[in-house]
Amino acid sequence: MQDTFLFYGHYGDVVGFDNAFSVRLSYLLTPFVFLLICSLLLLQRTVKGITQRRVRSRHYRTSISSKVFSGWDFCVRETGTSVLKQKRFSNDIKSDLAEEHWYMLTTQQSLGVKVRIFALRVFLNGIILALMAGGFYFIYLATGVSQGYQKRSDDPILSLMTQYLVPVVISLVLLILPYSFMLLVKFEGLSPSAEITLTLVRCVFLRLGTLGIFLFSLGQTILCVGGTKAPCEICGYNMQFQCWETSVGQEFYKLSMFHFLELLAEFLFLKLPRSFLFSRYQCRLIRWLGKEKFVLSQNVLDMVYGQTLVWGGMFYTPLLPLLNLIFIFITFYIKKFSVFHLYDVSQRLFQESTLRIMFHFVLFLGLMTVFLPLTYLLTSARPSRSCGLFTDYNTPWEAVKNRTHSALPPTALTVLTYLTSDIGAYSLLLILILVLTCYVSRVRQNELDVELLKEHLSNQIEDKEFLVRRLRKEEDIQSHTVDP
């Protein structure tokens, strides 16, 4: 498949059909501009969500009494919508009560208990960091072994095993460590929402860290990044990889394909048999295992991980987004069937606003994890001399520079040169600092306005109470005057 339209190396044969349409520029700028637009949109949604979340923090939340007496939407008419609204309303109250109960318990703790809990958290975080470091190290070793044996092995079975060694190791790390995180976080003495958020953050850094270690190990093997420069002195890349872009695309293709096959195998060989055994047999072991719980956060992270793989490999595997579209279509119906027929309701409550903000933030981090290395490869890495569209250039970005120098007028070329210079970069950084300062000032002013409104509301309540007491006192005086 490496000589098909699926991978980068095949597109060297389509250059030069029409000078009016540059295949090089379209191949280079289409994914680059697409990733840039996605990053800006995700950044906007993330900043907006974080701002709203800060306003909706514990100090500014609507009290439970207000939700009970004035939280119902009387425009709801249909029975199904009403039941769904009741469940959502009940989950909000339960989560708020759990948070308030935790805060009440923490205020009653002594200094010795707080010190003991802090020491336990430090110890557990050390264990978690050690587990993550071990997982990253295994992925680093697996990537080096896989790339080494693929080029030297003549045994087809051994070659196939080494090709999929990295996806297997990554899948095992992502399967074992998140359950360890969920088990250890129960002993840290955190609030329910903090437990969910901290577990999500750890799982996010685990997934993005595995991908980052994989990219670094791949760059060290192919482009001699951070390692010995001897294999890359002649061509600028390892001579064992004559078409290294196709090799990178194949790795992303294998990761994405294995991620989908893992989902399919888990559905066919784990979830279906487990649900069947639970519904047919009354064995103590089966009852102890029970039906699998639907964990919304882990399913969201699975989707984010698959999308991150597509973003990282779309330049070297142009048809990977099309394959991912097929994977998402099949995954949707698998998840839908699992939710309605195989899963049991999770006892852990998730706040919708928190999960939405986390989803956008994780997507943005995943995009940055692959966008920055891709930018480095396009602007600094030497293209392959035996395949691809940029064999005549020192970097792929030189094609953009040459095209713009020959097509743009002198004035536009001067502006473009200024924007891409160091002065332009410093000016852009200064503008971003000013915009960020304006946003921070706006958030602080909104917080001050909220405090003033709360104080104004409190003063109004005190005024009304004063008037009520004054009226009652006057009524008492009048009643005593009328009695004689």
mmCIF file with all atom_site columns, N, CA, C and O in Angstrom, residues 429-473:
data_model
loop_
_atom_site.group_PDB
_atom_site.id
_atom_site.type_symbol
_atom_site.label_atom_id
_atom_site.label_alt_id
_atom_site.label_comp_id
_atom_site.label_asym_id
_atom_site.label_entity_id
_atom_site.label_seq_id
_atom_site.pdbx_PDB_ins_code
_atom_site.Cartn_x
_atom_site.Cartn_y
_atom_site.Cartn_z
_atom_site.occupancy
_atom_site.B_iso_or_equiv
_atom_site.pdbx_formal_charge
_atom_site.auth_seq_id
_atom_site.auth_comp_id
_atom_site.auth_asym_id
_atom_site.auth_atom_id
_atom_site.pdbx_PDB_model_num
ATOM 1   N N  . LEU A 1 429 ? 3.856   38.741 18.951 1.00 0.00 ? 429 LEU A N  1
ATOM 2   C CA . LEU A 1 429 ? 3.882   38.368 20.364 1.00 0.00 ? 429 LEU A CA 1
ATOM 3   C C  . LEU A 1 429 ? 3.390   39.521 21.240 1.00 0.00 ? 429 LEU A C  1
ATOM 4   O O  . LEU A 1 429 ? 2.637   39.302 22.207 1.00 0.00 ? 429 LEU A O  1
ATOM 5   N N  . LEU A 1 430 ? 3.772   40.734 20.892 1.00 0.00 ? 430 LEU A N  1
ATOM 6   C CA . LEU A 1 430 ? 3.311   41.899 21.655 1.00 0.00 ? 430 LEU A CA 1
ATOM 7   C C  . LEU A 1 430 ? 1.803   42.067 21.536 1.00 0.00 ? 430 LEU A C  1
ATOM 8   O O  . LEU A 1 430 ? 1.108   42.357 22.527 1.00 0.00 ? 430 LEU A O  1
ATOM 9   N N  . ILE A 1 431 ? 1.265   41.862 20.340 1.00 0.00 ? 431 ILE A N  1
ATOM 10  C CA . ILE A 1 431 ? -0.189  41.969 20.145 1.00 0.00 ? 431 ILE A CA 1
ATOM 11  C C  . ILE A 1 431 ? -0.913  40.904 20.957 1.00 0.00 ? 431 ILE A C  1
ATOM 12  O O  . ILE A 1 431 ? -1.945  41.167 21.605 1.00 0.00 ? 431 ILE A O  1
ATOM 13  N N  . LEU A 1 432 ? -0.370  39.687 20.963 1.00 0.00 ? 432 LEU A N  1
ATOM 14  C CA . LEU A 1 432 ? -0.994  38.610 21.745 1.00 0.00 ? 432 LEU A CA 1
ATOM 15  C C  . LEU A 1 432 ? -0.964  38.917 23.237 1.00 0.00 ? 432 LEU A C  1
ATOM 16  O O  . LEU A 1 432 ? -1.920  38.629 23.964 1.00 0.00 ? 432 LEU A O  1
ATOM 17  N N  . ILE A 1 433 ? 0.140   39.516 23.706 1.00 0.00 ? 433 ILE A N  1
ATOM 18  C CA . ILE A 1 433 ? 0.228   39.895 25.126 1.00 0.00 ? 433 ILE A CA 1
ATOM 19  C C  . ILE A 1 433 ? -0.823  40.940 25.463 1.00 0.00 ? 433 ILE A C  1
ATOM 20  O O  . ILE A 1 433 ? -1.491  40.869 26.513 1.00 0.00 ? 433 ILE A O  1
ATOM 21  N N  . LEU A 1 434 ? -1.008  41.922 24.569 1.00 0.00 ? 434 LEU A N  1
ATOM 22  C CA . LEU A 1 434 ? -2.020  42.952 24.812 1.00 0.00 ? 434 LEU A CA 1
ATOM 23  C C  . LEU A 1 434 ? -3.428  42.365 24.824 1.00 0.00 ? 434 LEU A C  1
ATOM 24  O O  . LEU A 1 434 ? -4.255  42.718 25.675 1.00 0.00 ? 434 LEU A O  1
ATOM 25  N N  . VAL A 1 435 ? -3.687  41.454 23.873 1.00 0.00 ? 435 VAL A N  1
ATOM 26  C CA . VAL A 1 435 ? -5.013  40.826 23.838 1.00 0.00 ? 435 VAL A CA 1
ATOM 27  C C  . VAL A 1 435 ? -5.248  39.993 25.097 1.00 0.00 ? 435 VAL A C  1
ATOM 28  O O  . VAL A 1 435 ? -6.334  40.029 25.705 1.00 0.00 ? 435 VAL A O  1
ATOM 29  N N  . LEU A 1 436 ? -4.229  39.246 25.512 1.00 0.00 ? 436 LEU A N  1
ATOM 30  C CA . LEU A 1 436 ? -4.359  38.439 26.725 1.00 0.00 ? 436 LEU A CA 1
ATOM 31  C C  . LEU A 1 436 ? -4.559  39.324 27.952 1.00 0.00 ? 436 LEU A C  1
ATOM 32  O O  . LEU A 1 436 ? -5.373  38.994 28.844 1.00 0.00 ? 436 LEU A O  1
ATOM 33  N N  . THR A 1 437 ? -3.847  40.435 28.007 1.00 0.00 ? 437 THR A N  1
ATOM 34  C CA . THR A 1 437 ? -4.022  41.369 29.126 1.00 0.00 ? 437 THR A CA 1
ATOM 35  C C  . THR A 1 437 ? -5.442  41.931 29.162 1.00 0.00 ? 437 THR A C  1
ATOM 36  O O  . THR A 1 437 ? -6.044  42.061 30.241 1.00 0.00 ? 437 THR A O  1
ATOM 37  N N  . CYS A 1 438 ? -5.985  42.239 27.997 1.00 0.00 ? 438 CYS A N  1
ATOM 38  C CA . CYS A 1 438 ? -7.365  42.735 27.941 1.00 0.00 ? 438 CYS A CA 1
ATOM 39  C C  . CYS A 1 438 ? -8.347  41.684 28.435 1.00 0.00 ? 438 CYS A C  1
ATOM 40  O O  . CYS A 1 438 ? -9.292  41.994 29.186 1.00 0.00 ? 438 CYS A O  1
ATOM 41  N N  . TYR A 1 439 ? -8.134  40.420 28.027 1.00 0.00 ? 439 TYR A N  1
ATOM 42  C CA . TYR A 1 439 ? -9.029  39.346 28.473 1.00 0.00 ? 439 TYR A CA 1
ATOM 43  C C  . TYR A 1 439 ? -8.940  39.142 29.987 1.00 0.00 ? 439 TYR A C  1
ATOM 44  O O  . TYR A 1 439 ? -9.955  38.965 30.663 1.00 0.00 ? 439 TYR A O  1
ATOM 45  N N  . VAL A 1 440 ? -7.720  39.166 30.522 1.00 0.00 ? 440 VAL A N  1
ATOM 46  C CA . VAL A 1 440 ? -7.552  38.997 31.969 1.00 0.00 ? 440 VAL A CA 1
ATOM 47  C C  . VAL A 1 440 ? -8.205  40.140 32.727 1.00 0.00 ? 440 VAL A C  1
ATOM 48  O O  . VAL A 1 440 ? -8.892  39.942 33.750 1.00 0.00 ? 440 VAL A O  1
ATOM 49  N N  . SER A 1 441 ? -8.020  41.363 32.235 1.00 0.00 ? 441 SER A N  1
ATOM 50  C CA . SER A 1 441 ? -8.650  42.516 32.884 1.00 0.00 ? 441 SER A CA 1
ATOM 51  C C  . SER A 1 441 ? -10.165 42.422 32.822 1.00 0.00 ? 441 SER A C  1
ATOM 52  O O  . SER A 1 441 ? -10.870 42.761 33.788 1.00 0.00 ? 441 SER A O  1
ATOM 53  N N  . ARG A 1 442 ? -10.663 41.919 31.714 1.00 0.00 ? 442 ARG A N  1
ATOM 54  C CA . ARG A 1 442 ? -12.115 41.769 31.575 1.00 0.00 ? 442 ARG A CA 1
ATOM 55  C C  . ARG A 1 442 ? -12.658 40.730 32.550 1.00 0.00 ? 442 ARG A C  1
ATOM 56  O O  . ARG A 1 442 ? -13.710 40.926 33.158 1.00 0.00 ? 442 ARG A O  1
ATOM 57  N N  . VAL A 1 443 ? -11.946 39.620 32.694 1.00 0.00 ? 443 VAL A N  1
ATOM 58  C CA . VAL A 1 443 ? -12.374 38.580 33.631 1.00 0.00 ? 443 VAL A CA 1
ATOM 59  C C  . VAL A 1 443 ? -12.372 39.114 35.057 1.00 0.00 ? 443 VAL A C  1
ATOM 60  O O  . VAL A 1 443 ? -13.322 38.883 35.832 1.00 0.00 ? 443 VAL A O  1
ATOM 61  N N  . ARG A 1 444 ? -11.327 39.836 35.450 1.00 0.00 ? 444 ARG A N  1
ATOM 62  C CA . ARG A 1 444 ? -11.257 40.392 36.799 1.00 0.00 ? 444 ARG A CA 1
ATOM 63  C C  . ARG A 1 444 ? -12.351 41.422 37.033 1.00 0.00 ? 444 ARG A C  1
ATOM 64  O O  . ARG A 1 444 ? -12.929 41.488 38.128 1.00 0.00 ? 444 ARG A O  1
ATOM 65  N N  . GLN A 1 445 ? -12.651 42.216 36.021 1.00 0.00 ? 445 GLN A N  1
ATOM 66  C CA . GLN A 1 445 ? -13.723 43.187 36.167 1.00 0.00 ? 445 GLN A CA 1
ATOM 67  C C  . GLN A 1 445 ? -15.068 42.496 36.308 1.00 0.00 ? 445 GLN A C  1
ATOM 68  O O  . GLN A 1 445 ? -15.925 42.929 37.101 1.00 0.00 ? 445 GLN A O  1
ATOM 69  N N  . ASN A 1 446 ? -15.265 41.396 35.568 1.00 0.00 ? 446 ASN A N  1
ATOM 70  C CA . ASN A 1 446 ? -16.506 40.633 35.708 1.00 0.00 ? 446 ASN A CA 1
ATOM 71  C C  . ASN A 1 446 ? -16.631 40.033 37.107 1.00 0.00 ? 446 ASN A C  1
ATOM 72  O O  . ASN A 1 446 ? -17.725 40.014 37.692 1.00 0.00 ? 446 ASN A O  1
ATOM 73  N N  . GLU A 1 447 ? -15.515 39.539 37.649 1.00 0.00 ? 447 GLU A N  1
ATOM 74  C CA . GLU A 1 447 ? -15.547 39.014 39.008 1.00 0.00 ? 447 GLU A CA 1
ATOM 75  C C  . GLU A 1 447 ? -15.887 40.113 40.015 1.00 0.00 ? 447 GLU A C  1
ATOM 76  O O  . GLU A 1 447 ? -16.663 39.895 40.964 1.00 0.00 ? 447 GLU A O  1
ATOM 77  N N  . LEU A 1 448 ? -15.324 41.304 39.810 1.00 0.00 ? 448 LEU A N  1
ATOM 78  C CA . LEU A 1 448 ? -15.635 42.425 40.697 1.00 0.00 ? 448 LEU A CA 1
ATOM 79  C C  . LEU A 1 448 ? -17.107 42.828 40.588 1.00 0.00 ? 448 LEU A C  1
ATOM 80  O O  . LEU A 1 448 ? -17.772 43.122 41.606 1.00 0.00 ? 448 LEU A O  1
ATOM 81  N N  . ASP A 1 449 ? -17.635 42.788 39.355 1.00 0.00 ? 449 ASP A N  1
ATOM 82  C CA . ASP A 1 449 ? -19.052 43.117 39.166 1.00 0.00 ? 449 ASP A CA 1
ATOM 83  C C  . ASP A 1 449 ? -19.951 42.087 39.851 1.00 0.00 ? 449 ASP A C  1
ATOM 84  O O  . ASP A 1 449 ? -20.989 42.452 40.436 1.00 0.00 ? 449 ASP A O  1
ATOM 85  N N  . VAL A 1 450 ? -19.560 40.828 39.789 1.00 0.00 ? 450 VAL A N  1
ATOM 86  C CA . VAL A 1 450 ? -20.341 39.787 40.461 1.00 0.00 ? 450 VAL A CA 1
ATOM 87  C C  . VAL A 1 450 ? -20.350 40.014 41.968 1.00 0.00 ? 450 VAL A C  1
ATOM 88  O O  . VAL A 1 450 ? -21.389 39.896 42.632 1.00 0.00 ? 450 VAL A O  1
ATOM 89  N N  . GLU A 1 451 ? -19.187 40.353 42.532 1.00 0.00 ? 451 GLU A N  1
ATOM 90  C CA . GLU A 1 451 ? -19.120 40.626 43.966 1.00 0.00 ? 451 GLU A CA 1
ATOM 91  C C  . GLU A 1 451 ? -19.981 41.833 44.344 1.00 0.00 ? 451 GLU A C  1
ATOM 92  O O  . GLU A 1 451 ? -20.674 41.831 45.372 1.00 0.00 ? 451 GLU A O  1
ATOM 93  N N  . LEU A 1 452 ? -19.947 42.884 43.514 1.00 0.00 ? 452 LEU A N  1
ATOM 94  C CA . LEU A 1 452 ? -20.763 44.072 43.793 1.00 0.00 ? 452 LEU A CA 1
ATOM 95  C C  . LEU A 1 452 ? -22.251 43.750 43.698 1.00 0.00 ? 452 LEU A C  1
ATOM 96  O O  . LEU A 1 452 ? -23.056 44.233 44.511 1.00 0.00 ? 452 LEU A O  1
ATOM 97  N N  . LEU A 1 453 ? -22.623 42.928 42.724 1.00 0.00 ? 453 LEU A N  1
ATOM 98  C CA . LEU A 1 453 ? -24.025 42.543 42.593 1.00 0.00 ? 453 LEU A CA 1
ATOM 99  C C  . LEU A 1 453 ? -24.477 41.695 43.783 1.00 0.00 ? 453 LEU A C  1
ATOM 100 O O  . LEU A 1 453 ? -25.607 41.863 44.280 1.00 0.00 ? 453 LEU A O  1
ATOM 101 N N  . LYS A 1 454 ? -23.591 40.808 44.260 1.00 0.00 ? 454 LYS A N  1
ATOM 102 C CA . LYS A 1 454 ? -23.927 40.010 45.434 1.00 0.00 ? 454 LYS A CA 1
ATOM 103 C C  . LYS A 1 454 ? -24.103 40.905 46.665 1.00 0.00 ? 454 LYS A C  1
ATOM 104 O O  . LYS A 1 454 ? -25.037 40.727 47.464 1.00 0.00 ? 454 LYS A O  1
ATOM 105 N N  . GLU A 1 455 ? -23.208 41.877 46.803 1.00 0.00 ? 455 GLU A N  1
ATOM 106 C CA . GLU A 1 455 ? -23.324 42.796 47.934 1.00 0.00 ? 455 GLU A CA 1
ATOM 107 C C  . GLU A 1 455 ? -24.590 43.639 47.827 1.00 0.00 ? 455 GLU A C  1
ATOM 108 O O  . GLU A 1 455 ? -25.288 43.883 48.834 1.00 0.00 ? 455 GLU A O  1
ATOM 109 N N  . HIS A 1 456 ? -24.911 44.084 46.604 1.00 0.00 ? 456 HIS A N  1
ATOM 110 C CA . HIS A 1 456 ? -26.128 44.860 46.401 1.00 0.00 ? 456 HIS A CA 1
ATOM 111 C C  . HIS A 1 456 ? -27.367 44.026 46.718 1.00 0.00 ? 456 HIS A C  1
ATOM 112 O O  . HIS A 1 456 ? -28.327 44.518 47.357 1.00 0.00 ? 456 HIS A O  1
ATOM 113 N N  . LEU A 1 457 ? -27.365 42.765 46.297 1.00 0.00 ? 457 LEU A N  1
ATOM 114 C CA . LEU A 1 457 ? -28.491 41.877 46.589 1.00 0.00 ? 457 LEU A CA 1
ATOM 115 C C  . LEU A 1 457 ? -28.629 41.641 48.093 1.00 0.00 ? 457 LEU A C  1
ATOM 116 O O  . LEU A 1 457 ? -29.742 41.628 48.634 1.00 0.00 ? 457 LEU A O  1
ATOM 117 N N  . SER A 1 458 ? -27.488 41.451 48.757 1.00 0.00 ? 458 SER A N  1
ATOM 118 C CA . SER A 1 458 ? -27.519 41.273 50.211 1.00 0.00 ? 458 SER A CA 1
ATOM 119 C C  . SER A 1 458 ? -28.061 42.511 50.910 1.00 0.00 ? 458 SER A C  1
ATOM 120 O O  . SER A 1 458 ? -28.861 42.409 51.860 1.00 0.00 ? 458 SER A O  1
ATOM 121 N N  . ASN A 1 459 ? -27.689 43.688 50.435 1.00 0.00 ? 459 ASN A N  1
ATOM 122 C CA . ASN A 1 459 ? -28.205 44.927 51.030 1.00 0.00 ? 459 ASN A CA 1
ATOM 123 C C  . ASN A 1 459 ? -29.708 45.067 50.808 1.00 0.00 ? 459 ASN A C  1
ATOM 124 O O  . ASN A 1 459 ? -30.442 45.534 51.702 1.00 0.00 ? 459 ASN A O  1
ATOM 125 N N  . GLN A 1 460 ? -30.173 44.654 49.637 1.00 0.00 ? 460 GLN A N  1
ATOM 126 C CA . GLN A 1 460 ? -31.608 44.705 49.381 1.00 0.00 ? 460 GLN A CA 1
ATOM 127 C C  . GLN A 1 460 ? -32.371 43.778 50.313 1.00 0.00 ? 460 GLN A C  1
ATOM 128 O O  . GLN A 1 460 ? -33.455 44.124 50.818 1.00 0.00 ? 460 GLN A O  1
ATOM 129 N N  . ILE A 1 461 ? -31.813 42.585 50.543 1.00 0.00 ? 461 ILE A N  1
ATOM 130 C CA . ILE A 1 461 ? -32.464 41.644 51.458 1.00 0.00 ? 461 ILE A CA 1
ATOM 131 C C  . ILE A 1 461 ? -32.504 42.214 52.870 1.00 0.00 ? 461 ILE A C  1
ATOM 132 O O  . ILE A 1 461 ? -33.526 42.135 53.574 1.00 0.00 ? 461 ILE A O  1
ATOM 133 N N  . GLU A 1 462 ? -31.399 42.830 53.303 1.00 0.00 ? 462 GLU A N  1
ATOM 134 C CA . GLU A 1 462 ? -31.374 43.433 54.634 1.00 0.00 ? 462 GLU A CA 1
ATOM 135 C C  . GLU A 1 462 ? -32.380 44.581 54.732 1.00 0.00 ? 462 GLU A C  1
ATOM 136 O O  . GLU A 1 462 ? -33.048 44.740 55.763 1.00 0.00 ? 462 GLU A O  1
ATOM 137 N N  . ASP A 1 463 ? -32.514 45.375 53.672 1.00 0.00 ? 463 ASP A N  1
ATOM 138 C CA . ASP A 1 463 ? -33.491 46.465 53.684 1.00 0.00 ? 463 ASP A CA 1
ATOM 139 C C  . ASP A 1 463 ? -34.916 45.924 53.792 1.00 0.00 ? 463 ASP A C  1
ATOM 140 O O  . ASP A 1 463 ? -35.756 46.470 54.533 1.00 0.00 ? 463 ASP A O  1
ATOM 141 N N  . LYS A 1 464 ? -35.188 44.859 53.057 1.00 0.00 ? 464 LYS A N  1
ATOM 142 C CA . LYS A 1 464 ? -36.528 44.280 53.133 1.00 0.00 ? 464 LYS A CA 1
ATOM 143 C C  . LYS A 1 464 ? -36.808 43.695 54.514 1.00 0.00 ? 464 LYS A C  1
ATOM 144 O O  . LYS A 1 464 ? -37.926 43.831 55.044 1.00 0.00 ? 464 LYS A O  1
ATOM 145 N N  . GLU A 1 465 ? -35.807 43.039 55.091 1.00 0.00 ? 465 GLU A N  1
ATOM 146 C CA . GLU A 1 465 ? -36.001 42.516 56.443 1.00 0.00 ? 465 GLU A CA 1
ATOM 147 C C  . GLU A 1 465 ? -36.237 43.651 57.450 1.00 0.00 ? 465 GLU A C  1
ATOM 148 O O  . GLU A 1 465 ? -37.068 43.532 58.369 1.00 0.00 ? 465 GLU A O  1
ATOM 149 N N  . PHE A 1 466 ? -35.512 44.737 57.274 1.00 0.00 ? 466 PHE A N  1
ATOM 150 C CA . PHE A 1 466 ? -35.701 45.884 58.163 1.00 0.00 ? 466 PHE A CA 1
ATOM 151 C C  . PHE A 1 466 ? -37.112 46.455 58.031 1.00 0.00 ? 466 PHE A C  1
ATOM 152 O O  . PHE A 1 466 ? -37.779 46.790 59.034 1.00 0.00 ? 466 PHE A O  1
ATOM 153 N N  . LEU A 1 467 ? -37.587 46.569 56.792 1.00 0.00 ? 467 LEU A N  1
ATOM 154 C CA . LEU A 1 467 ? -38.934 47.082 56.582 1.00 0.00 ? 467 LEU A CA 1
ATOM 155 C C  . LEU A 1 467 ? -39.988 46.149 57.168 1.00 0.00 ? 467 LEU A C  1
ATOM 156 O O  . LEU A 1 467 ? -40.991 46.603 57.730 1.00 0.00 ? 467 LEU A O  1
ATOM 157 N N  . VAL A 1 468 ? -39.782 44.830 57.017 1.00 0.00 ? 468 VAL A N  1
ATOM 158 C CA . VAL A 1 468 ? -40.732 43.877 57.579 1.00 0.00 ? 468 VAL A CA 1
ATOM 159 C C  . VAL A 1 468 ? -40.783 43.991 59.099 1.00 0.00 ? 468 VAL A C  1
ATOM 160 O O  . VAL A 1 468 ? -41.866 44.002 59.713 1.00 0.00 ? 468 VAL A O  1
ATOM 161 N N  . ARG A 1 469 ? -39.606 44.106 59.743 1.00 0.00 ? 469 ARG A N  1
ATOM 162 C CA . ARG A 1 469 ? -39.576 44.267 61.201 1.00 0.00 ? 469 ARG A CA 1
ATOM 163 C C  . ARG A 1 469 ? -40.241 45.574 61.625 1.00 0.00 ? 469 ARG A C  1
ATOM 164 O O  . ARG A 1 469 ? -40.955 45.632 62.635 1.00 0.00 ? 469 ARG A O  1
ATOM 165 N N  . ARG A 1 470 ? -40.000 46.642 60.844 1.00 0.00 ? 470 ARG A N  1
ATOM 166 C CA . ARG A 1 470 ? -40.600 47.946 61.168 1.00 0.00 ? 470 ARG A CA 1
ATOM 167 C C  . ARG A 1 470 ? -42.128 47.885 61.055 1.00 0.00 ? 470 ARG A C  1
ATOM 168 O O  . ARG A 1 470 ? -42.850 48.417 61.919 1.00 0.00 ? 470 ARG A O  1
ATOM 169 N N  . LEU A 1 471 ? -42.619 47.222 60.028 1.00 0.00 ? 471 LEU A N  1
ATOM 170 C CA . LEU A 1 471 ? -44.058 47.096 59.862 1.00 0.00 ? 471 LEU A CA 1
ATOM 171 C C  . LEU A 1 471 ? -44.687 46.279 60.979 1.00 0.00 ? 471 LEU A C  1
ATOM 172 O O  . LEU A 1 471 ? -45.770 46.612 61.493 1.00 0.00 ? 471 LEU A O  1
ATOM 173 N N  . ARG A 1 472 ? -44.015 45.192 61.351 1.00 0.00 ? 472 ARG A N  1
ATOM 174 C CA . ARG A 1 472 ? -44.534 44.366 62.436 1.00 0.00 ? 472 ARG A CA 1
ATOM 175 C C  . ARG A 1 472 ? -44.567 45.155 63.758 1.00 0.00 ? 472 ARG A C  1
ATOM 176 O O  . ARG A 1 472 ? -45.519 45.039 64.541 1.00 0.00 ? 472 ARG A O  1
ATOM 177 N N  . LYS A 1 473 ? -43.525 45.946 63.968 1.00 0.00 ? 473 LYS A N  1
ATOM 178 C CA . LYS A 1 473 ? -43.484 46.752 65.192 1.00 0.00 ? 473 LYS A CA 1
ATOM 179 C C  . LYS A 1 473 ? -44.616 47.772 65.204 1.00 0.00 ? 473 LYS A C  1
ATOM 180 O O  . LYS A 1 473 ? -45.279 47.991 66.245 1.00 0.00 ? 473 LYS A O  1
#
